C-alpha positions as YAML, in Angstrom:
chain: A
units: angstrom
residues:
- id: 1
  name: MET
  ca: [-14.68, 5.27, 5.06]
- id: 2
  name: SER
  ca: [-12.41, 6.97, 2.63]
- id: 3
  name: PRO
  ca: [-9.25, 5.63, 1.09]
- id: 4
  name: ILE
  ca: [-6.14, 7.67, 1.87]
- id: 5
  name: THR
  ca: [-4.56, 7.54, -1.55]
- id: 6
  name: ARG
  ca: [-0.98, 8.41, -2.25]
- id: 7
  name: SER
  ca: [0.84, 7.60, -5.39]
- id: 8
  name: SER
  ca: [3.36, 8.10, -8.15]
- id: 9
  name: ARG
  ca: [6.58, 6.52, -9.27]
- id: 10
  name: ALA
  ca: [8.06, 5.18, -12.44]
- id: 11
  name: VAL
  ca: [8.31, 1.61, -13.53]
- id: 12
  name: LEU
  ca: [11.64, 0.45, -14.96]
- id: 13
  name: GLY
  ca: [11.19, -0.68, -18.50]
- id: 14
  name: ALA
  ca: [13.06, -3.71, -19.79]
- id: 15
  name: SER
  ca: [11.52, -7.04, -18.92]
- id: 16
  name: VAL
  ca: [7.75, -7.03, -18.59]
- id: 17
  name: ALA
  ca: [7.51, -10.73, -17.83]
- id: 18
  name: ALA
  ca: [4.35, -12.72, -17.42]
- id: 19
  name: LEU
  ca: [4.42, -11.74, -13.77]
- id: 20
  name: THR
  ca: [4.57, -8.03, -14.49]
- id: 21
  name: VAL
  ca: [1.21, -7.80, -12.79]
- id: 22
  name: LEU
  ca: [-0.69, -5.10, -11.01]
- id: 23
  name: ALA
  ca: [-4.15, -5.70, -9.61]
- id: 24
  name: ALA
  ca: [-5.23, -2.98, -7.17]
- id: 25
  name: THR
  ca: [-7.54, -2.50, -4.24]
- id: 26
  name: ALA
  ca: [-9.47, 0.50, -2.94]
- id: 27
  name: CYS
  ca: [-12.32, 1.39, -0.63]
- id: 28
  name: GLY
  ca: [-15.94, 2.39, -1.08]
- id: 29
  name: PRO
  ca: [-19.48, 1.03, -0.79]
- id: 30
  name: ASP
  ca: [-20.05, -1.93, -3.04]
- id: 31
  name: ASN
  ca: [-22.58, -1.02, -5.71]
- id: 32
  name: SER
  ca: [-21.60, -3.88, -7.99]
- id: 33
  name: ASP
  ca: [-22.28, -7.58, -8.08]
- id: 34
  name: PRO
  ca: [-18.84, -9.12, -7.57]
- id: 35
  name: ALA
  ca: [-20.10, -12.37, -8.99]
- id: 36
  name: VAL
  ca: [-20.42, -10.82, -12.42]
- id: 37
  name: ALA
  ca: [-18.07, -7.82, -12.20]
- id: 38
  name: GLN
  ca: [-15.30, -7.87, -14.77]
- id: 39
  name: THR
  ca: [-12.69, -5.50, -16.15]
- id: 40
  name: THR
  ca: [-10.88, -5.51, -19.45]
- id: 41
  name: ALA
  ca: [-7.49, -7.09, -18.85]
- id: 42
  name: PRO
  ca: [-4.38, -5.29, -20.10]
- id: 43
  name: THR
  ca: [-2.46, -6.88, -22.93]
- id: 44
  name: VAL
  ca: [-0.21, -9.73, -21.88]
- id: 45
  name: ALA
  ca: [3.45, -9.02, -22.57]
- id: 46
  name: GLY
  ca: [4.66, -11.01, -25.55]
- id: 47
  name: SER
  ca: [1.19, -11.58, -26.97]
- id: 48
  name: ALA
  ca: [1.38, -12.15, -30.70]
- id: 49
  name: THR
  ca: [-2.04, -10.68, -31.35]
- id: 50
  name: GLY
  ca: [-1.78, -7.69, -29.02]
- id: 51
  name: LYS
  ca: [-5.39, -8.30, -27.98]
- id: 52
  name: PRO
  ca: [-6.45, -8.22, -24.31]
- id: 53
  name: ALA
  ca: [-6.39, -11.62, -22.66]
- id: 54
  name: PRO
  ca: [-9.86, -12.57, -21.42]
- id: 55
  name: PHE
  ca: [-10.06, -13.27, -17.72]
- id: 56
  name: LYS
  ca: [-13.09, -13.82, -15.53]
- id: 57
  name: LEU
  ca: [-12.57, -12.10, -12.20]
- id: 58
  name: PRO
  ca: [-13.45, -14.22, -9.18]
- id: 59
  name: THR
  ca: [-16.01, -13.59, -6.49]
- id: 60
  name: ALA
  ca: [-14.66, -13.04, -2.99]
- id: 61
  name: GLU
  ca: [-15.58, -16.63, -2.09]
- id: 62
  name: GLU
  ca: [-13.87, -18.02, -5.19]
- id: 63
  name: LEU
  ca: [-10.75, -16.00, -4.42]
- id: 64
  name: LYS
  ca: [-10.34, -17.79, -1.10]
- id: 65
  name: THR
  ca: [-9.97, -21.11, -2.92]
- id: 66
  name: TRP
  ca: [-7.51, -19.94, -5.58]
- id: 67
  name: LYS
  ca: [-4.50, -22.16, -6.17]
- id: 68
  name: PHE
  ca: [-1.09, -21.32, -7.60]
- id: 69
  name: GLU
  ca: [-2.26, -21.82, -11.18]
- id: 70
  name: ASP
  ca: [-5.19, -19.42, -10.65]
- id: 71
  name: TRP
  ca: [-2.85, -16.67, -9.49]
- id: 72
  name: ASP
  ca: [-0.65, -17.48, -12.48]
- id: 73
  name: LYS
  ca: [-3.52, -16.94, -14.92]
- id: 74
  name: TRP
  ca: [-4.35, -13.68, -13.19]
- id: 75
  name: ALA
  ca: [-0.74, -12.54, -13.44]
- id: 76
  name: GLN
  ca: [-0.51, -13.32, -17.13]
- id: 77
  name: ALA
  ca: [-3.66, -11.31, -17.84]
- id: 78
  name: ASN
  ca: [-2.45, -8.19, -16.03]
- id: 79
  name: VAL
  ca: [0.77, -6.32, -16.71]
- id: 80
  name: ILE
  ca: [2.27, -3.01, -15.67]
- id: 81
  name: THR
  ca: [3.52, -0.42, -18.12]
- id: 82
  name: PRO
  ca: [7.27, 0.22, -18.11]
- id: 83
  name: ALA
  ca: [8.25, 3.62, -16.76]
- id: 84
  name: VAL
  ca: [9.53, 6.36, -18.97]
- id: 85
  name: LYS
  ca: [13.23, 6.61, -18.26]
- id: 86
  name: GLY
  ca: [14.13, 9.94, -16.69]
- id: 87
  name: TYR
  ca: [10.48, 10.82, -15.96]
- id: 88
  name: TRP
  ca: [11.09, 11.78, -12.34]
- id: 89
  name: ASN
  ca: [13.04, 14.81, -11.22]
- id: 90
  name: LEU
  ca: [13.15, 16.64, -7.90]
- id: 91
  name: GLN
  ca: [10.44, 19.09, -8.89]
- id: 92
  name: LYS
  ca: [8.05, 16.29, -9.80]
- id: 93
  name: LEU
  ca: [8.90, 14.45, -6.59]
- id: 94
  name: LEU
  ca: [8.15, 17.49, -4.47]
- id: 95
  name: ASN
  ca: [5.00, 18.38, -6.40]
- id: 96
  name: ALA
  ca: [3.53, 14.86, -6.36]
- id: 97
  name: LYS
  ca: [0.34, 15.02, -4.34]
- id: 98
  name: PRO
  ca: [-2.00, 12.72, -2.50]
- id: 99
  name: LYS
  ca: [-5.37, 12.35, -4.14]
- id: 100
  name: PRO
  ca: [-8.12, 14.31, -2.35]
- id: 101
  name: MET
  ca: [-9.62, 12.57, 0.66]
- id: 102
  name: PRO
  ca: [-12.93, 11.14, -0.64]
- id: 103
  name: GLN
  ca: [-16.18, 12.00, 1.14]
- id: 104
  name: PRO
  ca: [-17.59, 8.71, 2.46]
- id: 105
  name: PRO
  ca: [-21.36, 8.27, 2.61]
- id: 106
  name: ALA
  ca: [-22.76, 9.59, 5.87]
- id: 107
  name: ASP
  ca: [-23.81, 7.00, 8.45]
- id: 108
  name: PRO
  ca: [-27.24, 8.07, 9.71]
- id: 109
  name: THR
  ca: [-26.74, 6.10, 12.94]
- id: 110
  name: GLN
  ca: [-23.61, 8.05, 13.93]
- id: 111
  name: PRO
  ca: [-23.02, 11.77, 14.58]
- id: 112
  name: PRO
  ca: [-20.65, 13.40, 12.10]
- id: 113
  name: ALA
  ca: [-16.99, 13.12, 13.05]
- id: 114
  name: GLN
  ca: [-15.47, 16.33, 14.37]
- id: 115
  name: PRO
  ca: [-11.78, 17.17, 14.20]
- id: 116
  name: THR
  ca: [-10.17, 17.80, 17.55]
- id: 117
  name: SER
  ca: [-8.92, 21.28, 18.42]
- id: 118
  name: ALA
  ca: [-6.08, 20.01, 20.55]
- id: 119
  name: ALA
  ca: [-3.93, 16.91, 20.37]
- id: 120
  name: PRO
  ca: [-5.08, 14.38, 22.94]
- id: 121
  name: ALA
  ca: [-2.72, 12.50, 25.14]
- id: 122
  name: GLN
  ca: [-1.16, 9.58, 23.29]
- id: 123
  name: PRO
  ca: [-2.44, 6.22, 24.52]
- id: 124
  name: THR
  ca: [-0.10, 3.56, 25.75]
- id: 125
  name: ALA
  ca: [0.41, 0.28, 23.93]
- id: 126
  name: THR
  ca: [-1.77, -1.41, 26.53]
- id: 127
  name: GLN
  ca: [-4.76, 0.87, 26.02]
- id: 128
  name: PRO
  ca: [-7.82, -1.24, 25.14]
- id: 129
  name: PRO
  ca: [-9.25, -0.90, 21.62]
- id: 130
  name: ALA
  ca: [-12.38, 1.08, 20.89]
- id: 131
  name: ALA
  ca: [-15.72, -0.51, 21.74]
- id: 132
  name: PRO
  ca: [-17.53, -2.23, 18.84]
- id: 133
  name: GLY
  ca: [-18.98, 0.34, 16.45]
- id: 134
  name: GLN
  ca: [-16.84, 3.17, 17.80]
- id: 135
  name: ALA
  ca: [-13.82, 4.73, 16.13]
- id: 136
  name: PRO
  ca: [-10.55, 4.66, 18.10]
- id: 137
  name: SER
  ca: [-9.45, 7.80, 19.91]
- id: 138
  name: VAL
  ca: [-7.18, 9.96, 17.77]
- id: 139
  name: VAL
  ca: [-3.43, 9.59, 18.25]
- id: 140
  name: PRO
  ca: [-1.20, 12.44, 17.00]
- id: 141
  name: ALA
  ca: [1.44, 11.35, 14.52]
- id: 142
  name: LYS
  ca: [5.05, 11.99, 15.48]
- id: 143
  name: PRO
  ca: [7.92, 12.60, 13.02]
- id: 144
  name: VAL
  ca: [10.83, 10.18, 13.03]
- id: 145
  name: ALA
  ca: [14.01, 11.90, 14.22]
- id: 146
  name: HIS
  ca: [16.78, 12.64, 11.70]
- id: 147
  name: PRO
  ca: [18.91, 10.91, 10.73]
- id: 148
  name: PHE
  ca: [16.71, 7.81, 10.63]
- id: 149
  name: ALA
  ca: [17.79, 4.83, 12.66]
- id: 150
  name: LYS
  ca: [19.12, 2.22, 10.23]
- id: 151
  name: ASN
  ca: [16.22, -0.16, 10.84]
- id: 152
  name: LEU
  ca: [13.76, 2.51, 9.60]
- id: 153
  name: HIS
  ca: [15.38, 2.81, 6.16]
- id: 154
  name: VAL
  ca: [12.91, 0.12, 5.01]
- id: 155
  name: ASN
  ca: [10.22, 2.83, 4.90]
- id: 156
  name: GLY
  ca: [9.89, 4.95, 1.78]
- id: 157
  name: LYS
  ca: [7.68, 6.80, -0.67]
- id: 158
  name: ILE
  ca: [5.99, 5.34, -3.74]
- id: 159
  name: PHE
  ca: [5.50, 7.75, -6.64]
- id: 160
  name: PHE
  ca: [3.30, 7.16, -9.66]
- id: 161
  name: LYS
  ca: [1.39, 8.86, -12.43]
- id: 162
  name: ASP
  ca: [-2.39, 8.66, -12.80]
- id: 163
  name: GLY
  ca: [-3.56, 10.29, -16.00]
- id: 164
  name: ASN
  ca: [-1.84, 13.67, -16.17]
- id: 165
  name: GLU
  ca: [-1.17, 13.94, -12.43]
- id: 166
  name: ASP
  ca: [1.70, 12.76, -10.24]
- id: 167
  name: TYR
  ca: [0.83, 11.23, -6.88]
- id: 168
  name: VAL
  ca: [2.56, 9.80, -3.85]
- id: 169
  name: CYS
  ca: [1.99, 6.89, -1.43]
- id: 170
  name: SER
  ca: [4.09, 5.06, 1.14]
- id: 171
  name: GLY
  ca: [5.60, 1.57, 1.15]
- id: 172
  name: THR
  ca: [7.80, -0.86, 3.06]
- id: 173
  name: VAL
  ca: [10.68, -3.15, 2.07]
- id: 174
  name: VAL
  ca: [9.50, -6.66, 2.98]
- id: 175
  name: SER
  ca: [11.42, -9.92, 3.26]
- id: 176
  name: ASP
  ca: [11.42, -12.33, 0.31]
- id: 177
  name: PRO
  ca: [11.44, -16.02, 1.34]
- id: 178
  name: ALA
  ca: [12.61, -16.95, -2.17]
- id: 179
  name: ASN
  ca: [15.63, -14.63, -1.90]
- id: 180
  name: PRO
  ca: [16.70, -14.51, 1.77]
- id: 181
  name: GLY
  ca: [18.66, -11.38, 2.56]
- id: 182
  name: LYS
  ca: [18.29, -10.09, -0.99]
- id: 183
  name: SER
  ca: [14.69, -8.89, -1.28]
- id: 184
  name: ASN
  ca: [13.57, -6.44, -3.95]
- id: 185
  name: LEU
  ca: [9.95, -6.42, -2.75]
- id: 186
  name: VAL
  ca: [7.90, -3.46, -1.51]
- id: 187
  name: TRP
  ca: [4.49, -3.80, 0.20]
- id: 188
  name: THR
  ca: [1.86, -1.09, -0.20]
- id: 189
  name: ALA
  ca: [-1.89, -0.58, -0.73]
- id: 190
  name: SER
  ca: [-3.67, -1.72, -3.88]
- id: 191
  name: HIS
  ca: [-5.16, 1.74, -4.32]
- id: 192
  name: CYS
  ca: [-1.61, 3.06, -4.76]
- id: 193
  name: LEU
  ca: [-1.18, 0.89, -7.85]
- id: 194
  name: HIS
  ca: [-4.50, 0.74, -9.72]
- id: 195
  name: GLY
  ca: [-7.59, 2.89, -10.29]
- id: 196
  name: GLY
  ca: [-10.18, 0.28, -9.30]
- id: 197
  name: LYS
  ca: [-13.21, -1.01, -11.16]
- id: 198
  name: GLY
  ca: [-13.10, 0.19, -14.75]
- id: 199
  name: GLY
  ca: [-9.75, 1.89, -14.09]
- id: 200
  name: LYS
  ca: [-6.23, 1.28, -15.28]
- id: 201
  name: TYR
  ca: [-2.88, 0.54, -13.74]
- id: 202
  name: TYR
  ca: [-0.90, 3.60, -12.82]
- id: 203
  name: THR
  ca: [2.31, 4.33, -14.68]
- id: 204
  name: ASN
  ca: [5.86, 5.42, -13.82]
- id: 205
  name: ILE
  ca: [5.72, 3.62, -10.48]
- id: 206
  name: THR
  ca: [8.89, 3.99, -8.40]
- id: 207
  name: PHE
  ca: [10.03, 3.58, -4.79]
- id: 208
  name: ALA
  ca: [12.33, 5.96, -2.90]
- id: 209
  name: PRO
  ca: [13.53, 4.19, 0.28]
- id: 210
  name: ALA
  ca: [14.44, 6.27, 3.36]
- id: 211
  name: TYR
  ca: [13.13, 9.44, 1.70]
- id: 212
  name: ASN
  ca: [14.61, 12.53, 3.41]
- id: 213
  name: SER
  ca: [16.24, 10.33, 6.04]
- id: 214
  name: ASN
  ca: [18.86, 12.96, 6.83]
- id: 215
  name: GLY
  ca: [16.35, 15.80, 7.08]
- id: 216
  name: LEU
  ca: [17.96, 17.76, 4.26]
- id: 217
  name: LEU
  ca: [14.53, 18.80, 2.93]
- id: 218
  name: SER
  ca: [12.89, 19.37, 6.31]
- id: 219
  name: GLY
  ca: [11.56, 22.78, 7.30]
- id: 220
  name: GLY
  ca: [11.38, 24.01, 3.73]
- id: 221
  name: LYS
  ca: [15.11, 23.58, 3.12]
- id: 222
  name: GLN
  ca: [16.24, 23.35, -0.48]
- id: 223
  name: GLY
  ca: [18.08, 20.28, -1.72]
- id: 224
  name: ASP
  ca: [18.66, 18.02, -4.68]
- id: 225
  name: GLU
  ca: [17.51, 14.52, -5.57]
- id: 226
  name: ALA
  ca: [20.41, 13.00, -3.64]
- id: 227
  name: ALA
  ca: [19.18, 14.79, -0.52]
- id: 228
  name: ALA
  ca: [15.65, 13.53, -1.01]
- id: 229
  name: GLU
  ca: [16.57, 10.02, -2.09]
- id: 230
  name: PRO
  ca: [19.72, 8.68, -0.41]
- id: 231
  name: TYR
  ca: [19.33, 5.35, -2.23]
- id: 232
  name: GLY
  ca: [17.90, 6.69, -5.47]
- id: 233
  name: GLU
  ca: [14.72, 5.67, -7.27]
- id: 234
  name: TRP
  ca: [13.88, 1.98, -7.59]
- id: 235
  name: ASP
  ca: [11.47, 1.51, -10.48]
- id: 236
  name: ALA
  ca: [8.83, -1.22, -10.39]
- id: 237
  name: THR
  ca: [9.35, -4.14, -12.76]
- id: 238
  name: ALA
  ca: [6.42, -6.28, -11.57]
- id: 239
  name: GLY
  ca: [3.45, -5.97, -9.24]
- id: 240
  name: MET
  ca: [0.20, -7.49, -8.07]
- id: 241
  name: VAL
  ca: [-2.92, -6.56, -6.16]
- id: 242
  name: SER
  ca: [-6.10, -8.32, -5.13]
- id: 243
  name: PRO
  ca: [-8.45, -9.08, -8.04]
- id: 244
  name: GLN
  ca: [-11.33, -7.76, -5.92]
- id: 245
  name: TRP
  ca: [-9.92, -4.26, -6.31]
- id: 246
  name: THR
  ca: [-10.21, -4.33, -10.09]
- id: 247
  name: ALA
  ca: [-13.57, -6.09, -9.88]
- id: 248
  name: GLU
  ca: [-15.28, -3.86, -7.32]
- id: 249
  name: ALA
  ca: [-13.40, -0.78, -6.16]
- id: 250
  name: ASP
  ca: [-14.79, 2.72, -6.29]
- id: 251
  name: PRO
  ca: [-11.66, 4.82, -5.61]
- id: 252
  name: GLU
  ca: [-13.81, 7.71, -4.40]
- id: 253
  name: LYS
  ca: [-15.32, 5.75, -1.51]
- id: 254
  name: GLY
  ca: [-14.56, 3.05, 1.03]
- id: 255
  name: GLY
  ca: [-16.20, -0.35, 0.91]
- id: 256
  name: PRO
  ca: [-15.75, -4.14, 1.03]
- id: 257
  name: TRP
  ca: [-12.79, -4.04, -1.38]
- id: 258
  name: SER
  ca: [-10.85, -2.11, 1.27]
- id: 259
  name: GLN
  ca: [-10.70, -5.37, 3.22]
- id: 260
  name: TYR
  ca: [-8.34, -6.61, 0.48]
- id: 261
  name: ASP
  ca: [-6.50, -3.32, -0.05]
- id: 262
  name: PHE
  ca: [-2.96, -4.65, -0.26]
- id: 263
  name: GLY
  ca: [-0.46, -4.77, -3.09]
- id: 264
  name: ILE
  ca: [3.16, -5.60, -3.82]
- id: 265
  name: ILE
  ca: [5.78, -4.53, -6.33]
- id: 266
  name: LYS
  ca: [9.19, -5.81, -7.30]
- id: 267
  name: VAL
  ca: [11.76, -3.11, -7.94]
- id: 268
  name: ALA
  ca: [15.16, -2.88, -9.63]
- id: 269
  name: ASN
  ca: [18.39, -1.22, -8.52]
- id: 270
  name: PRO
  ca: [18.79, 1.96, -10.61]
- id: 271
  name: THR
  ca: [22.52, 1.35, -10.97]
- id: 272
  name: GLY
  ca: [22.53, -2.44, -10.96]
- id: 273
  name: GLY
  ca: [24.31, -4.42, -8.29]
- id: 274
  name: LYS
  ca: [22.96, -5.14, -4.82]
- id: 275
  name: SER
  ca: [19.37, -5.87, -3.91]
- id: 276
  name: LEU
  ca: [17.10, -3.37, -2.19]
- id: 277
  name: GLU
  ca: [17.37, -5.23, 1.12]
- id: 278
  name: GLU
  ca: [21.17, -5.27, 0.98]
- id: 279
  name: THR
  ca: [21.23, -1.59, 0.03]
- id: 280
  name: VAL
  ca: [19.00, -0.26, 2.82]
- id: 281
  name: GLY
  ca: [20.31, -2.73, 5.38]
- id: 282
  name: GLY
  ca: [17.26, -4.87, 6.08]
- id: 283
  name: SER
  ca: [13.66, -5.84, 5.41]
- id: 284
  name: VAL
  ca: [10.50, -6.55, 7.42]
- id: 285
  name: PRO
  ca: [8.91, -10.02, 7.35]
- id: 286
  name: LEU
  ca: [5.18, -10.26, 6.67]
- id: 287
  name: TRP
  ca: [3.07, -11.79, 9.45]
- id: 288
  name: PHE
  ca: [-0.04, -13.40, 8.00]
- id: 289
  name: ASN
  ca: [-2.94, -14.44, 10.26]
- id: 290
  name: ALA
  ca: [-1.38, -12.61, 13.20]
- id: 291
  name: PRO
  ca: [-3.40, -13.08, 16.43]
- id: 292
  name: ARG
  ca: [-5.52, -9.94, 16.66]
- id: 293
  name: GLU
  ca: [-5.88, -10.10, 20.43]
- id: 294
  name: GLN
  ca: [-2.10, -10.04, 20.90]
- id: 295
  name: LEU
  ca: [-1.26, -7.20, 18.55]
- id: 296
  name: SER
  ca: [0.01, -3.76, 19.47]
- id: 297
  name: VAL
  ca: [0.74, -1.79, 16.31]
- id: 298
  name: THR
  ca: [2.61, 1.27, 15.11]
- id: 299
  name: SER
  ca: [1.88, 2.66, 11.64]
- id: 300
  name: TYR
  ca: [4.41, 4.52, 9.48]
- id: 301
  name: GLY
  ca: [3.95, 6.72, 6.45]
- id: 302
  name: TYR
  ca: [4.67, 10.01, 4.68]
- id: 303
  name: PRO
  ca: [1.43, 12.03, 4.99]
- id: 304
  name: ALA
  ca: [1.31, 14.85, 2.47]
- id: 305
  name: GLY
  ca: [-2.13, 16.37, 3.10]
- id: 306
  name: LYS
  ca: [-2.37, 19.35, 5.45]
- id: 307
  name: PRO
  ca: [-1.09, 19.92, 8.09]
- id: 308
  name: PHE
  ca: [1.73, 17.63, 6.89]
- id: 309
  name: ASP
  ca: [4.11, 18.50, 4.06]
- id: 310
  name: GLY
  ca: [5.07, 15.05, 2.76]
- id: 311
  name: VAL
  ca: [8.78, 15.22, 3.56]
- id: 312
  name: GLU
  ca: [8.68, 13.67, 7.04]
- id: 313
  name: LEU
  ca: [8.30, 10.01, 7.94]
- id: 314
  name: GLU
  ca: [5.60, 10.01, 10.62]
- id: 315
  name: HIS
  ca: [4.38, 7.27, 12.95]
- id: 316
  name: CYS
  ca: [1.33, 6.64, 15.12]
- id: 317
  name: ASP
  ca: [1.67, 4.34, 18.14]
- id: 318
  name: GLY
  ca: [-1.83, 2.94, 17.89]
- id: 319
  name: GLY
  ca: [-1.69, 0.26, 20.56]
- id: 320
  name: LYS
  ca: [-4.17, -2.59, 20.28]
- id: 321
  name: PRO
  ca: [-6.17, -2.19, 17.06]
- id: 322
  name: ALA
  ca: [-9.94, -2.31, 17.01]
- id: 323
  name: ALA
  ca: [-11.79, -4.52, 14.53]
- id: 324
  name: LYS
  ca: [-13.55, -2.56, 11.79]
- id: 325
  name: PRO
  ca: [-16.32, -4.79, 10.46]
- id: 326
  name: GLY
  ca: [-17.26, -4.84, 6.81]
- id: 327
  name: GLU
  ca: [-18.44, -7.55, 4.46]
- id: 328
  name: PRO
  ca: [-18.86, -10.55, 6.84]
- id: 329
  name: SER
  ca: [-17.30, -13.02, 4.40]
- id: 330
  name: ARG
  ca: [-14.07, -11.01, 4.42]
- id: 331
  name: PRO
  ca: [-11.70, -10.36, 7.33]
- id: 332
  name: ALA
  ca: [-12.54, -7.32, 9.46]
- id: 333
  name: MET
  ca: [-10.00, -4.53, 9.06]
- id: 334
  name: LEU
  ca: [-7.65, -3.28, 11.77]
- id: 335
  name: ALA
  ca: [-8.31, 0.27, 12.99]
- id: 336
  name: ILE
  ca: [-6.22, 2.62, 15.13]
- id: 337
  name: GLY
  ca: [-6.42, 6.24, 16.15]
- id: 338
  name: CYS
  ca: [-4.12, 8.35, 13.95]
- id: 339
  name: ASN
  ca: [-4.26, 11.80, 12.36]
- id: 340
  name: MET
  ca: [-2.11, 11.04, 9.30]
- id: 341
  name: THR
  ca: [-3.48, 12.23, 5.96]
- id: 342
  name: GLY
  ca: [-3.20, 11.46, 2.25]
- id: 343
  name: GLY
  ca: [0.25, 10.27, 1.23]
- id: 344
  name: SER
  ca: [0.51, 7.80, 4.09]
- id: 345
  name: SER
  ca: [-1.55, 5.20, 2.20]
- id: 346
  name: GLY
  ca: [0.30, 1.94, 1.81]
- id: 347
  name: GLY
  ca: [2.55, 2.67, 4.79]
- id: 348
  name: GLY
  ca: [3.46, -0.32, 6.93]
- id: 349
  name: TRP
  ca: [1.84, -1.35, 10.22]
- id: 350
  name: TYR
  ca: [4.31, -3.02, 12.55]
- id: 351
  name: ALA
  ca: [3.82, -5.44, 15.42]
- id: 352
  name: THR
  ca: [6.39, -7.39, 17.42]
- id: 353
  name: LYS
  ca: [6.88, -11.08, 16.66]
- id: 354
  name: ASP
  ca: [9.56, -13.06, 18.48]
- id: 355
  name: GLY
  ca: [11.10, -9.82, 19.65]
- id: 356
  name: LYS
  ca: [11.41, -8.33, 16.15]
- id: 357
  name: PRO
  ca: [9.18, -6.08, 14.00]
- id: 358
  name: ALA
  ca: [6.84, -7.74, 11.50]
- id: 359
  name: LEU
  ca: [4.38, -6.16, 9.05]
- id: 360
  name: VAL
  ca: [0.71, -6.96, 9.76]
- id: 361
  name: SER
  ca: [-1.13, -4.40, 7.60]
- id: 362
  name: ASP
  ca: [-0.88, -1.27, 5.47]
- id: 363
  name: THR
  ca: [-2.75, 2.03, 5.65]
- id: 364
  name: SER
  ca: [-5.87, 1.81, 3.50]
- id: 365
  name: ILE
  ca: [-8.66, 4.15, 4.59]
- id: 366
  name: GLY
  ca: [-9.45, 6.91, 7.08]
- id: 367
  name: ASN
  ca: [-12.20, 9.36, 7.93]
- id: 368
  name: ASN
  ca: [-12.42, 12.91, 6.67]
- id: 369
  name: ALA
  ca: [-11.62, 14.34, 10.09]
- id: 370
  name: ASN
  ca: [-8.29, 12.46, 10.04]
- id: 371
  name: THR
  ca: [-8.83, 10.94, 13.49]
- id: 372
  name: TYR
  ca: [-8.26, 7.28, 12.65]
- id: 373
  name: GLU
  ca: [-7.04, 4.96, 9.92]
- id: 374
  name: ALA
  ca: [-7.73, 1.35, 9.01]
- id: 375
  name: GLY
  ca: [-5.80, -1.34, 7.19]
- id: 376
  name: PRO
  ca: [-6.60, -4.80, 5.81]
- id: 377
  name: TYR
  ca: [-6.08, -7.84, 8.02]
- id: 378
  name: LEU
  ca: [-3.60, -10.02, 6.15]
- id: 379
  name: GLU
  ca: [-4.93, -13.57, 6.19]
- id: 380
  name: ASP
  ca: [-4.94, -16.47, 3.71]
- id: 381
  name: VAL
  ca: [-5.78, -14.53, 0.53]
- id: 382
  name: ALA
  ca: [-2.88, -12.12, 1.11]
- id: 383
  name: ALA
  ca: [-0.59, -15.03, 2.04]
- id: 384
  name: HIS
  ca: [-1.44, -16.98, -1.13]
- id: 385
  name: MET
  ca: [-0.91, -13.95, -3.34]
- id: 386
  name: PHE
  ca: [2.45, -13.23, -1.71]
- id: 387
  name: ASP
  ca: [3.52, -16.88, -1.99]
- id: 388
  name: TYR
  ca: [2.76, -16.89, -5.71]
- id: 389
  name: PHE
  ca: [4.51, -13.58, -6.30]
- id: 390
  name: THR
  ca: [7.72, -14.53, -4.51]
- id: 391
  name: LYS
  ca: [7.98, -17.84, -6.38]
- id: 392
  name: LYS
  ca: [7.34, -16.31, -9.81]
- id: 393
  name: SER
  ca: [9.44, -13.15, -9.43]
- id: 394
  name: LYS
  ca: [12.74, -14.91, -8.57]
...
């Protein structure tokens, strides 16, 4: 399995509080012993010595038992770097690229995946999932019509810098129980925030909600930043990802860490004033431990790898997701047929709860033929991380 990475956006400077955390998650075969794997923690903001704060990363089993104070220690040992003010301009936004689709190790028990020459008929929401061990049938992505319906303005692009390159991912405005109606939280994939085992946090992380919602950049049309970003750029001020990403992840490959490939950032209004949720007109609640057998999902994202150009919000109506097994001690991932490419990583997966949309996963990995994608199943570990984050980022 290969992670579909997309990244690049700036982080607003000012307050890098103890919670200004980013711990990421990726995908790839696990060649490390998670019981002893460790990374060097970034310097804690406000540290008098400036030395890295020591922190022993947990095993996957230990992570399941973490309490509030454990997440707090993790947060204080991991901080994001403030963005360089004015880093992003339209040219950088348009040139930001998805990282190349990694080549996953070949499975000798399966024939190599072949791309389809013609788009198959799209399955209905009641279509049964793929049989165990089989990938779902491909579903062609469809662009969202312009102008976006107001409820779709919660979708956007996440930009960031990794080394000397600018990258792009996708993200979703999610509801904040600690600030009802006034959320500044964006859900995405861990691999959109951090480079994995031995890697660093990305820099200049920013979120552009409802990117190109009016279609002013569609079809190669020229425009300005206002056309691309109707609500401007919301720089990250805090963030967090699963510790297993920094302990284990090989960003070139898919593996057990993909089962925890979720991350969250808090953003700030570029002009001050209203919250992100108030500005875009809504947010999507997270649905942890959603009943797999009852789900019918639709994934959203901004794929930027060919044949897509990165300016359109696309969606795949995947129906009932299949279970993609992995490390048995971790929740099996959700998998749907979809031909989206790099750039859609971190995009939200929606299901209906009580008649309204709720977020149940995010795009994490896909195969090289771009016929399906998989996302983490959000159970207790994700719920505990989110609970900590919302309480500490008030």
